[in-house]
Coordinates of C-alpha atoms in Angstrom, one line a residue:
Chain I
M16 CA -27.7 70.8 -59.7
F17 CA -24.7 68.8 -58.6
D18 CA -25.5 65.9 -56.4
P19 CA -22.7 64.2 -54.5
Y20 CA -25.1 61.5 -53.1
S21 CA -25.8 60.2 -56.6
I22 CA -22.1 60.3 -57.7
R23 CA -21.4 58.4 -54.5
Q24 CA -23.5 55.5 -55.7
E25 CA -20.9 54.9 -58.4
F26 CA -18.2 54.1 -55.9
P27 CA -18.7 50.7 -54.4
I28 CA -15.8 51.0 -51.9
L29 CA -17.6 53.9 -50.1
Q30 CA -20.6 51.7 -49.3
Q31 CA -18.7 49.7 -46.6
P32 CA -18.2 50.5 -42.9
A33 CA -14.8 51.3 -41.3
Y34 CA -14.6 49.5 -38.0
E35 CA -18.1 50.1 -36.5
H36 CA -18.5 53.5 -38.2
E37 CA -19.4 54.8 -41.6
L38 CA -16.4 55.2 -43.8
T39 CA -15.5 58.9 -44.3
Y40 CA -12.8 59.0 -46.9
L41 CA -11.0 62.3 -46.9
D42 CA -7.5 61.3 -48.2
N43 CA -8.3 62.1 -51.8
A44 CA -5.1 64.1 -52.4
A45 CA -3.2 60.8 -51.7
T46 CA -5.4 58.8 -54.0
T47 CA -9.0 58.9 -55.0
Q48 CA -11.5 56.0 -55.1
K49 CA -12.5 54.5 -58.4
P50 CA -16.0 54.6 -59.9
S51 CA -17.6 51.4 -61.2
R52 CA -17.0 52.3 -64.8
V53 CA -13.2 52.4 -64.3
L54 CA -13.3 49.0 -62.6
E55 CA -15.5 47.6 -65.3
R56 CA -13.3 48.9 -68.0
I57 CA -10.3 47.1 -66.5
L58 CA -12.2 43.9 -65.9
G59 CA -13.8 44.1 -69.4
Y60 CA -10.4 44.5 -71.0
Y61 CA -9.1 41.2 -69.5
Q62 CA -12.4 39.5 -70.3
T63 CA -12.6 40.6 -73.9
A64 CA -9.4 42.2 -75.3
N65 CA -6.3 41.1 -73.4
A66 CA -3.3 40.8 -75.8
N67 CA 0.0 42.6 -76.2
V68 CA -0.2 45.8 -78.1
H69 CA 1.5 47.0 -81.3
R70 CA 2.7 43.5 -82.2
G71 CA 1.2 40.2 -83.4
A72 CA -1.5 40.5 -86.0
H73 CA -4.5 38.7 -84.6
F74 CA -8.0 39.4 -83.5
L75 CA -7.2 40.2 -79.8
S76 CA -4.0 42.1 -80.5
D77 CA -5.8 44.4 -83.0
R78 CA -8.6 45.0 -80.4
A79 CA -6.2 45.7 -77.6
T80 CA -4.0 48.0 -79.7
S81 CA -7.0 49.9 -81.0
Q82 CA -8.4 50.4 -77.4
F83 CA -5.0 51.3 -76.1
E84 CA -4.5 54.0 -78.8
Q85 CA -8.1 55.3 -78.3
A86 CA -7.3 55.7 -74.6
R87 CA -4.3 57.9 -75.5
Q88 CA -6.6 60.0 -77.7
T89 CA -9.1 60.3 -74.9
V90 CA -6.5 61.7 -72.6
E91 CA -5.1 64.0 -75.3
R92 CA -8.6 65.5 -75.8
F93 CA -9.1 65.6 -72.0
I94 CA -6.1 67.9 -71.6
H95 CA -6.6 69.6 -74.9
A96 CA -3.3 68.5 -76.4
P97 CA -2.8 70.2 -79.8
E98 CA -1.6 67.1 -81.6
N99 CA -1.9 63.4 -81.4
G100 CA 1.0 61.4 -80.0
Q101 CA 1.9 64.0 -77.4
V102 CA 0.7 61.9 -74.4
I103 CA 3.4 59.4 -73.2
W104 CA 2.2 56.8 -70.7
T105 CA 4.2 56.5 -67.5
K106 CA 3.8 54.8 -64.2
G107 CA 2.8 58.1 -62.7
T108 CA 3.8 61.7 -62.1
T109 CA 7.2 60.7 -60.5
E110 CA 8.2 58.6 -63.5
A111 CA 7.1 61.4 -65.9
I112 CA 9.2 63.9 -64.1
N113 CA 12.2 61.5 -64.1
T114 CA 11.8 60.9 -67.8
V115 CA 12.2 64.6 -68.4
A116 CA 15.0 65.1 -65.8
Y117 CA 17.1 62.2 -67.3
G118 CA 15.9 63.0 -70.9
I119 CA 17.3 66.5 -70.9
E120 CA 20.5 65.8 -69.1
H121 CA 22.5 65.9 -72.4
L122 CA 21.2 69.5 -72.9
I123 CA 22.4 70.8 -69.4
D124 CA 25.7 72.6 -68.9
P125 CA 27.4 73.2 -65.6
D126 CA 26.6 76.9 -65.8
D127 CA 22.9 76.4 -66.4
E128 CA 20.2 76.8 -63.8
I129 CA 17.2 74.8 -62.9
L130 CA 14.3 76.5 -61.2
I131 CA 11.6 75.0 -59.0
S132 CA 9.2 76.6 -56.5
S133 CA 9.5 76.4 -52.8
L134 CA 6.2 74.5 -52.5
E135 CA 7.1 71.3 -54.4
H136 CA 6.4 67.7 -53.5
H137 CA 9.7 65.7 -53.3
A138 CA 8.7 64.2 -56.7
N139 CA 9.2 67.6 -58.4
L140 CA 12.3 68.4 -56.3
V141 CA 14.6 65.4 -55.9
P142 CA 14.8 64.5 -59.7
W143 CA 16.0 68.2 -60.3
Q144 CA 18.4 68.2 -57.4
Q145 CA 19.9 64.9 -58.6
L146 CA 20.1 66.3 -62.2
S147 CA 22.0 69.3 -60.8
F148 CA 24.4 67.0 -59.0
R149 CA 25.0 65.0 -62.2
T150 CA 25.5 68.0 -64.4
G151 CA 26.9 70.7 -62.1
A152 CA 24.0 73.0 -63.0
R153 CA 22.6 75.1 -60.2
L154 CA 19.3 74.3 -58.6
R155 CA 17.5 77.4 -57.5
I156 CA 14.3 77.6 -55.5
I157 CA 11.8 80.4 -56.3
P158 CA 10.4 81.5 -52.9
F159 CA 6.7 81.5 -52.6
T160 CA 4.7 82.4 -49.5
S161 CA 2.4 79.7 -48.2
D162 CA -0.5 81.6 -49.8
G163 CA 1.0 80.9 -53.2
K164 CA 2.3 84.5 -53.8
W165 CA 5.6 85.3 -55.4
Q166 CA 8.1 86.8 -53.0
A167 CA 10.0 89.9 -53.9
E168 CA 12.6 89.9 -56.7
Y169 CA 11.2 86.7 -58.2
A170 CA 12.0 88.0 -61.7
N171 CA 15.7 87.9 -60.8
Y172 CA 15.6 84.1 -60.7
F173 CA 14.9 84.0 -64.4
S174 CA 17.9 84.6 -66.7
D175 CA 19.4 83.3 -69.9
R176 CA 21.1 80.6 -67.7
T177 CA 17.7 79.2 -66.8
K178 CA 17.3 75.9 -68.7
I179 CA 14.1 74.5 -67.2
V180 CA 11.5 75.7 -64.7
A181 CA 9.5 73.0 -62.9
C182 CA 6.5 74.1 -60.9
T183 CA 3.5 72.5 -59.3
Q184 CA 0.0 73.8 -60.2
V185 CA -1.4 73.1 -56.7
S186 CA 0.5 72.3 -53.5
N187 CA -0.3 68.8 -52.3
A188 CA 0.6 69.8 -48.7
I189 CA -1.3 73.0 -48.3
G190 CA -3.7 73.1 -51.3
V191 CA -2.7 76.5 -52.6
Q192 CA -2.6 77.3 -56.3
L193 CA 0.5 78.7 -57.9
P194 CA 0.5 81.4 -60.6
I195 CA 1.6 78.9 -63.2
K196 CA 0.6 81.1 -66.2
E197 CA 3.0 83.8 -65.0
V198 CA 5.7 81.2 -64.2
I199 CA 5.4 79.8 -67.8
Q200 CA 5.5 83.4 -69.3
H201 CA 8.6 84.3 -67.3
A202 CA 10.3 81.1 -68.4
K203 CA 9.4 81.7 -72.0
N204 CA 10.8 85.2 -71.9
V205 CA 14.2 83.7 -71.1
G206 CA 13.9 80.8 -73.4
A207 CA 13.6 78.1 -70.7
M208 CA 11.6 74.9 -70.9
T209 CA 8.7 74.5 -68.5
L210 CA 7.3 71.5 -66.7
I211 CA 4.0 71.8 -64.7
D212 CA 3.2 69.1 -62.1
G213 CA -0.5 68.7 -62.4
A214 CA -0.8 65.8 -60.0
Q215 CA -3.0 67.7 -57.5
A216 CA -4.8 69.8 -60.1
I217 CA -6.0 67.3 -62.7
A218 CA -9.0 65.9 -60.6
H219 CA -10.3 69.3 -59.8
Y220 CA -9.5 71.9 -62.4
P221 CA -10.1 71.8 -66.2
V222 CA -6.7 71.7 -67.8
S223 CA -5.8 72.9 -71.3
V224 CA -2.1 72.4 -72.1
S225 CA -2.7 74.3 -75.4
E226 CA -3.7 77.4 -73.4
L227 CA -1.0 77.0 -70.8
D228 CA 1.6 76.5 -73.5
C229 CA 4.0 74.7 -71.2
D230 CA 6.5 72.2 -72.6
F231 CA 5.6 69.4 -70.3
Y232 CA 2.6 68.7 -68.1
V233 CA 2.5 65.6 -65.9
F234 CA 0.0 63.8 -63.7
S235 CA -1.1 60.5 -62.2
G236 CA -4.1 58.4 -63.0
H237 CA -4.8 57.4 -59.4
K238 CA -5.4 60.9 -58.2
M239 CA -8.2 61.5 -60.8
Y240 CA -10.4 58.4 -60.2
G241 CA -8.2 56.2 -62.4
P242 CA -6.1 53.2 -61.5
T243 CA -2.6 53.2 -59.8
G244 CA 0.5 52.5 -61.9
I245 CA -0.5 54.8 -64.8
G246 CA 0.3 58.4 -65.4
V247 CA 0.9 60.9 -68.2
L248 CA 3.8 62.8 -69.5
Y249 CA 2.4 65.4 -72.0
G250 CA 4.9 67.2 -74.0
K251 CA 5.1 69.5 -77.0
T252 CA 6.4 67.5 -79.9
D253 CA 9.7 69.2 -80.2
A254 CA 10.2 69.1 -76.4
L255 CA 9.5 65.3 -76.4
E256 CA 11.8 64.9 -79.4
S257 CA 14.6 66.6 -77.4
L258 CA 14.4 63.9 -74.6
L259 CA 16.9 61.0 -74.7
P260 CA 15.0 57.8 -73.7
C261 CA 16.1 56.9 -70.1
Q262 CA 14.7 53.4 -70.6
T263 CA 15.5 51.3 -73.6
G264 CA 14.4 47.9 -74.8
G265 CA 11.4 46.4 -76.7
E266 CA 8.6 48.5 -78.2
M267 CA 10.8 51.7 -78.4
V268 CA 12.9 50.5 -81.4
L269 CA 12.6 50.3 -85.1
H270 CA 15.6 48.3 -86.0
V271 CA 18.3 46.6 -83.9
T272 CA 21.7 45.2 -84.8
Y273 CA 24.5 44.3 -82.4
Q274 CA 26.2 47.5 -83.5
A275 CA 23.4 50.0 -83.3
T276 CA 19.7 50.6 -82.5
E277 CA 17.4 52.8 -84.4
F278 CA 14.8 54.2 -82.0
N279 CA 11.1 54.3 -82.8
I280 CA 9.1 57.5 -83.4
L281 CA 7.1 59.3 -80.7
P282 CA 5.3 58.4 -78.5
Y283 CA 6.7 54.8 -78.6
R284 CA 10.3 56.0 -78.4
L285 CA 9.7 56.9 -74.7
E286 CA 7.6 53.8 -73.8
A287 CA 10.1 50.9 -73.6
G288 CA 8.6 47.5 -72.8
T289 CA 5.0 46.3 -72.7
P290 CA 2.9 49.2 -71.4
N291 CA 0.3 49.2 -68.6
I292 CA -2.6 48.6 -71.0
E293 CA -5.3 48.1 -68.4
G294 CA -4.1 51.2 -66.7
A295 CA -4.3 53.3 -69.8
L296 CA -7.9 52.1 -70.5
G297 CA -8.9 52.7 -66.9
L298 CA -7.4 56.2 -67.0
A299 CA -9.4 57.0 -70.2
A300 CA -12.6 55.8 -68.4
A301 CA -11.7 58.1 -65.5
C302 CA -11.4 61.0 -68.0
D303 CA -14.9 60.1 -69.3
F304 CA -16.2 60.0 -65.8
L305 CA -14.9 63.5 -65.0
Q306 CA -16.2 64.9 -68.3
Q307 CA -19.7 63.5 -67.7
H308 CA -20.1 65.7 -64.7
D309 CA -20.1 69.5 -64.6
Q310 CA -16.5 70.0 -63.6
E311 CA -17.0 73.6 -62.5
A312 CA -19.9 72.6 -60.2
V313 CA -17.8 69.7 -58.8
L314 CA -15.0 72.1 -58.1
K315 CA -17.3 74.6 -56.4
W316 CA -18.7 71.8 -54.3
E317 CA -15.3 70.5 -53.2
Q318 CA -14.2 74.0 -52.3
S319 CA -17.3 74.5 -50.3
L320 CA -16.5 71.4 -48.3
A321 CA -13.0 72.6 -47.5
E322 CA -14.4 76.0 -46.6
K323 CA -17.0 74.5 -44.3
A324 CA -14.3 72.5 -42.4
Y325 CA -12.2 75.7 -42.3
S326 CA -15.1 77.8 -40.8
I327 CA -15.7 75.3 -38.1
L328 CA -12.1 75.1 -37.1
E329 CA -10.7 78.6 -37.7
N330 CA -11.5 80.1 -34.4
T331 CA -10.2 77.3 -32.2
T332 CA -7.2 78.3 -30.1
D333 CA -4.2 76.1 -30.8
I334 CA -5.3 75.2 -34.4
E335 CA -3.2 76.7 -37.2
I336 CA -4.5 76.3 -40.7
F337 CA -2.1 76.5 -43.6
S338 CA -4.4 76.0 -46.5
P339 CA -6.4 78.9 -48.0
K340 CA -9.9 79.5 -46.7
K341 CA -11.3 79.9 -50.2
H342 CA -10.5 78.2 -53.5
S343 CA -8.9 75.1 -51.9
T344 CA -10.2 71.6 -52.1
L345 CA -8.3 70.6 -49.0
I346 CA -7.7 71.8 -45.5
S347 CA -4.2 71.4 -43.9
L348 CA -3.5 72.3 -40.3
S349 CA -1.6 71.6 -37.2
V350 CA -2.6 71.8 -33.5
K351 CA -0.3 73.2 -30.8
N352 CA 1.1 70.7 -28.3
T353 CA -0.8 67.8 -30.0
H354 CA 0.9 65.2 -32.2
I355 CA -0.4 64.8 -35.7
M356 CA -0.4 61.0 -35.4
D357 CA -2.5 61.1 -32.3
L358 CA -5.1 63.3 -34.1
N359 CA -4.9 61.0 -37.1
G360 CA -5.3 57.9 -34.8
Y361 CA -8.5 59.3 -33.2
L362 CA -10.0 60.2 -36.5
D363 CA -9.2 56.8 -37.9
S364 CA -10.8 55.1 -34.9
K365 CA -14.0 57.0 -35.9
G366 CA -13.7 55.7 -39.5
I367 CA -12.4 59.0 -40.9
A368 CA -9.4 58.7 -43.3
V369 CA -7.1 61.7 -43.5
R370 CA -3.4 62.1 -44.0
G371 CA -1.0 63.2 -41.2
G372 CA 2.6 63.8 -41.9
S373 CA 5.0 65.8 -44.0
H374 CA 3.3 65.1 -47.3
C375 CA 6.6 64.4 -49.0
A376 CA 7.5 68.0 -48.7
H377 CA 10.1 68.3 -46.0
P378 CA 11.5 71.7 -47.2
L379 CA 8.0 73.2 -47.2
M380 CA 7.3 71.8 -43.7
A381 CA 10.5 73.5 -42.6
Q382 CA 9.4 76.8 -44.1
L383 CA 6.1 76.5 -42.2
G384 CA 7.9 75.6 -39.0
V385 CA 6.1 72.3 -38.4
S386 CA 7.1 68.7 -38.7
G387 CA 3.9 67.8 -40.4
T388 CA 0.3 68.7 -40.9
L389 CA -3.1 67.0 -40.8
R390 CA -4.7 67.1 -44.2
A391 CA -8.3 66.4 -45.2
S392 CA -8.8 66.5 -48.9
F393 CA -12.1 66.4 -50.7
A394 CA -13.4 64.8 -53.8
C395 CA -16.7 64.8 -55.8
Y396 CA -18.3 62.1 -53.7
N397 CA -17.8 63.8 -50.3
T398 CA -20.8 65.3 -48.6
M399 CA -21.3 68.3 -46.4
E400 CA -22.1 66.0 -43.5
E401 CA -18.6 64.4 -43.9
A402 CA -16.9 67.8 -43.9
E403 CA -18.7 68.7 -40.7
H404 CA -18.1 65.3 -39.2
F405 CA -14.4 65.6 -39.8
A406 CA -14.2 69.0 -38.2
N407 CA -16.3 68.2 -35.2
T408 CA -14.5 64.9 -34.6
L409 CA -11.2 66.7 -34.8
L410 CA -12.4 69.1 -32.1
E411 CA -13.3 66.1 -30.0
A412 CA -9.8 64.6 -30.5
I413 CA -8.2 67.9 -29.4
E414 CA -10.2 67.9 -26.3
L415 CA -9.4 64.3 -25.5
L416 CA -5.7 64.6 -26.2
Q417 CA -5.2 67.9 -24.4
E418 CA -6.8 66.9 -21.1
D419 CA -4.3 65.7 -18.5
Chain W
M10 CA 1.4 57.7 -11.6
E11 CA 2.6 54.2 -10.8
S12 CA 3.4 51.9 -13.6
P13 CA 0.5 49.4 -14.0
S14 CA 1.3 45.7 -14.0
L15 CA 1.4 43.6 -17.2
S16 CA -1.8 41.8 -16.1
S17 CA -3.6 45.0 -15.5
I18 CA -2.6 46.4 -18.9
Q19 CA -3.5 43.1 -20.6
A20 CA -6.9 43.2 -18.9
Q21 CA -7.5 46.8 -19.9
L22 CA -6.6 46.3 -23.5
Q23 CA -8.4 43.0 -23.8
A24 CA -11.6 44.7 -22.6
C25 CA -11.5 47.0 -25.6
H26 CA -14.0 46.1 -28.2
S27 CA -13.4 48.8 -30.7
K28 CA -10.6 50.8 -32.2
E29 CA -11.9 53.8 -30.3
D30 CA -11.8 52.0 -27.0
T31 CA -8.2 51.0 -27.6
F32 CA -7.4 54.6 -28.5
R33 CA -8.8 55.9 -25.2
T34 CA -7.1 53.1 -23.2
L35 CA -3.7 53.9 -24.9
V36 CA -4.1 57.6 -24.1
T37 CA -4.8 56.7 -20.4
L38 CA -1.8 54.3 -20.4
S39 CA 0.4 57.1 -21.9
K40 CA 0.0 59.0 -18.6
T41 CA 1.7 56.2 -16.7
L42 CA 4.9 56.3 -18.6
P43 CA 7.5 58.6 -16.9
R44 CA 8.8 61.2 -19.3
L45 CA 12.4 61.3 -20.3
S46 CA 14.5 64.4 -19.7
N47 CA 15.7 66.4 -22.7
D48 CA 19.2 65.1 -22.2
E49 CA 17.9 61.5 -22.3
K50 CA 16.1 62.2 -25.6
A51 CA 19.4 62.0 -27.4
D52 CA 19.7 60.9 -31.0
E53 CA 21.6 57.8 -29.9
H54 CA 18.5 56.6 -28.1
K55 CA 16.1 57.3 -31.0
I56 CA 14.4 54.4 -32.7
K57 CA 14.3 54.6 -36.5
G58 CA 11.2 53.8 -38.5
C59 CA 8.5 55.3 -36.3
E60 CA 6.0 57.9 -37.5
S61 CA 6.5 59.7 -34.2
A62 CA 9.8 60.2 -32.4
V63 CA 10.6 57.4 -30.0
W64 CA 13.5 57.2 -27.5
L65 CA 14.4 54.0 -25.7
I66 CA 17.0 53.6 -23.0
I67 CA 18.1 50.4 -21.3
E68 CA 20.2 50.8 -18.2
H69 CA 22.0 47.7 -16.8
N70 CA 23.5 49.3 -13.7
H71 CA 25.7 46.3 -13.1
T72 CA 22.7 44.1 -12.2
D73 CA 21.0 41.3 -14.1
F74 CA 17.8 43.4 -14.0
P75 CA 17.9 46.0 -16.8
Q76 CA 15.8 49.1 -16.4
F77 CA 13.8 50.2 -19.4
K78 CA 12.8 53.8 -20.0
A79 CA 11.1 55.2 -23.1
D80 CA 9.3 58.2 -24.4
S81 CA 7.6 59.6 -27.5
D82 CA 6.3 62.9 -28.7
A83 CA 3.0 61.2 -29.4
K84 CA 0.6 60.1 -26.7
L85 CA -0.6 57.0 -28.6
M86 CA 2.9 55.8 -29.0
R87 CA 3.6 56.5 -25.2
G88 CA 0.6 54.2 -24.5
V89 CA 2.0 51.5 -26.8
L90 CA 5.4 51.9 -25.1
A91 CA 3.9 51.6 -21.6
A92 CA 2.3 48.4 -22.7
I93 CA 5.4 47.0 -24.3
L94 CA 7.7 47.9 -21.4
S95 CA 5.3 46.2 -19.0
L96 CA 6.3 42.9 -20.7
V97 CA 9.9 43.3 -19.6
N98 CA 9.9 45.6 -16.6
G99 CA 11.3 43.9 -13.5
K100 CA 12.5 40.8 -15.4
S101 CA 16.0 39.6 -15.5
T102 CA 18.1 39.5 -18.7
T103 CA 17.9 35.7 -18.7
E104 CA 14.1 35.8 -18.3
I105 CA 13.7 38.3 -21.1
Q106 CA 15.9 36.4 -23.4
A107 CA 13.7 33.3 -22.9
M108 CA 10.5 35.3 -23.7
D109 CA 8.6 35.0 -26.9
L110 CA 8.0 38.7 -27.3
S111 CA 6.0 38.6 -30.4
S112 CA 3.4 36.2 -29.0
L113 CA 3.3 38.2 -25.8
M114 CA 2.6 41.3 -27.9
S115 CA -0.5 39.6 -29.4
S116 CA -1.8 39.1 -25.9
L117 CA -1.9 42.9 -25.6
N118 CA -4.7 43.1 -28.2
L119 CA -3.2 46.1 -29.9
G120 CA -4.4 44.9 -33.2
S121 CA -4.3 47.5 -35.9
Y122 CA -2.3 49.9 -33.8
L123 CA 0.7 47.6 -34.6
T124 CA -0.2 46.3 -38.1
S125 CA -0.2 49.7 -39.8
S126 CA 2.8 51.8 -40.6
R127 CA 3.9 51.7 -36.9
T128 CA 5.1 48.1 -37.4
N129 CA 8.7 48.9 -38.4
G130 CA 9.2 51.0 -35.3
V131 CA 7.6 48.6 -33.0
L132 CA 9.8 45.7 -34.4
A133 CA 12.8 47.8 -33.8
I134 CA 11.7 48.5 -30.2
L135 CA 11.1 44.7 -29.6
D136 CA 14.5 43.9 -31.1
K137 CA 16.1 46.4 -28.7
I138 CA 14.3 45.2 -25.5
S139 CA 14.9 41.5 -26.3
C140 CA 18.4 41.9 -24.8
R141 CA 19.9 39.5 -27.4

């Protein structure tokens, strides 16, 4: 049986109070907390193995390089990458998407089309918009309803002009899952490349890039119990080969003269400069952490927390909930005539951390007709008491803020 | 509701011993701030850098005593604005220019309501009311 109370013991940060209350951390879609083993891995690296990787033949350098490359393999196994060397380290999801958006620029013609969904985070929107500005290609938005369903005539968006389709697996703002398998299939039917933004999925859903068969899959370490400043660009080998490096310098070269540079092989070709070694090791430790628990049981638990909050709040006049009742690990809502930041402020004063705002998704907020939402997002260490405490405190806040 | 004096606002805020107390006090204070009309909530009066919309108008009316009016779509921010405006309401331009607004702000005991992401907006407000 899955036990959030024992998992919680692995997270030292959750043992402290917030103001004079117990800390209730429900901003996990922004970033998760880190278990002791991730923190120990990072500290241990600096205490026993710190050296630059892939250069210098000495004791520590060999140790650091071997741990760094093992970390890559751990992540490759975690997402079921078919081959070694298909995981490129990045700063996070945003850098991974930019690496692709700049890397394929040389393949884009002015009459090409780039497709994204209408539920994207700015990170999976602005890089494609800017690519369309640079190349003259047309950016097209596939309309999805806020419950993640295709809208009519979606198939018309896919054509032989479609060069790449970039789509999120789970909406960060409203928690809904998109039908990425169908999106990938439609893209393949017209010979377009695919990029799946897994930032919000990777901590909750088992991911197999082999099964998905997408060209690129990207995510951040810090949203899956790993450190900040490290993320992953997975790519099929030929897809990665097609990218021109958008950063050049050390590490990514084989031979340099003043006249020319011969680039290194993958994955190093796309990793200019000294990498975030501690981050890679910490991320691998986070993969181990996730795999040591029954991921399906954890997911069911997280969904039951969101559903509990939903059921407490759903019948309240003035509350509009945008996230799905079932199969979501977060709840996202707005309250009529009450400012999100006021609700956020009251919850904070009670030690409850949630996120209020537009969630880096302005076009989606416009589609929903709100300026922002209040989002409580759950992780493996959250308890049923916390879900109830959030919902009941929100009701208190509404009562306090609506009295005149 | 009549605008409370600076000393009364200072006393109310200094009596707060928790974030929750301060929250409730700011909500109460928000009710003392007269609302702006829709016409007054023009873009030219909007302060950039706030999480909630904030409008601030300074009317000089050919006197040396500027009149400050402000509004926000969030109650918490209206409470903060009521507190800030109490520092300068009824003062002359010369008096305001001689004030050390940032140290006066700390006497309001707003603590983490100013240190979080609201800071930028509040700095912009202070800059505008300083009449320099």
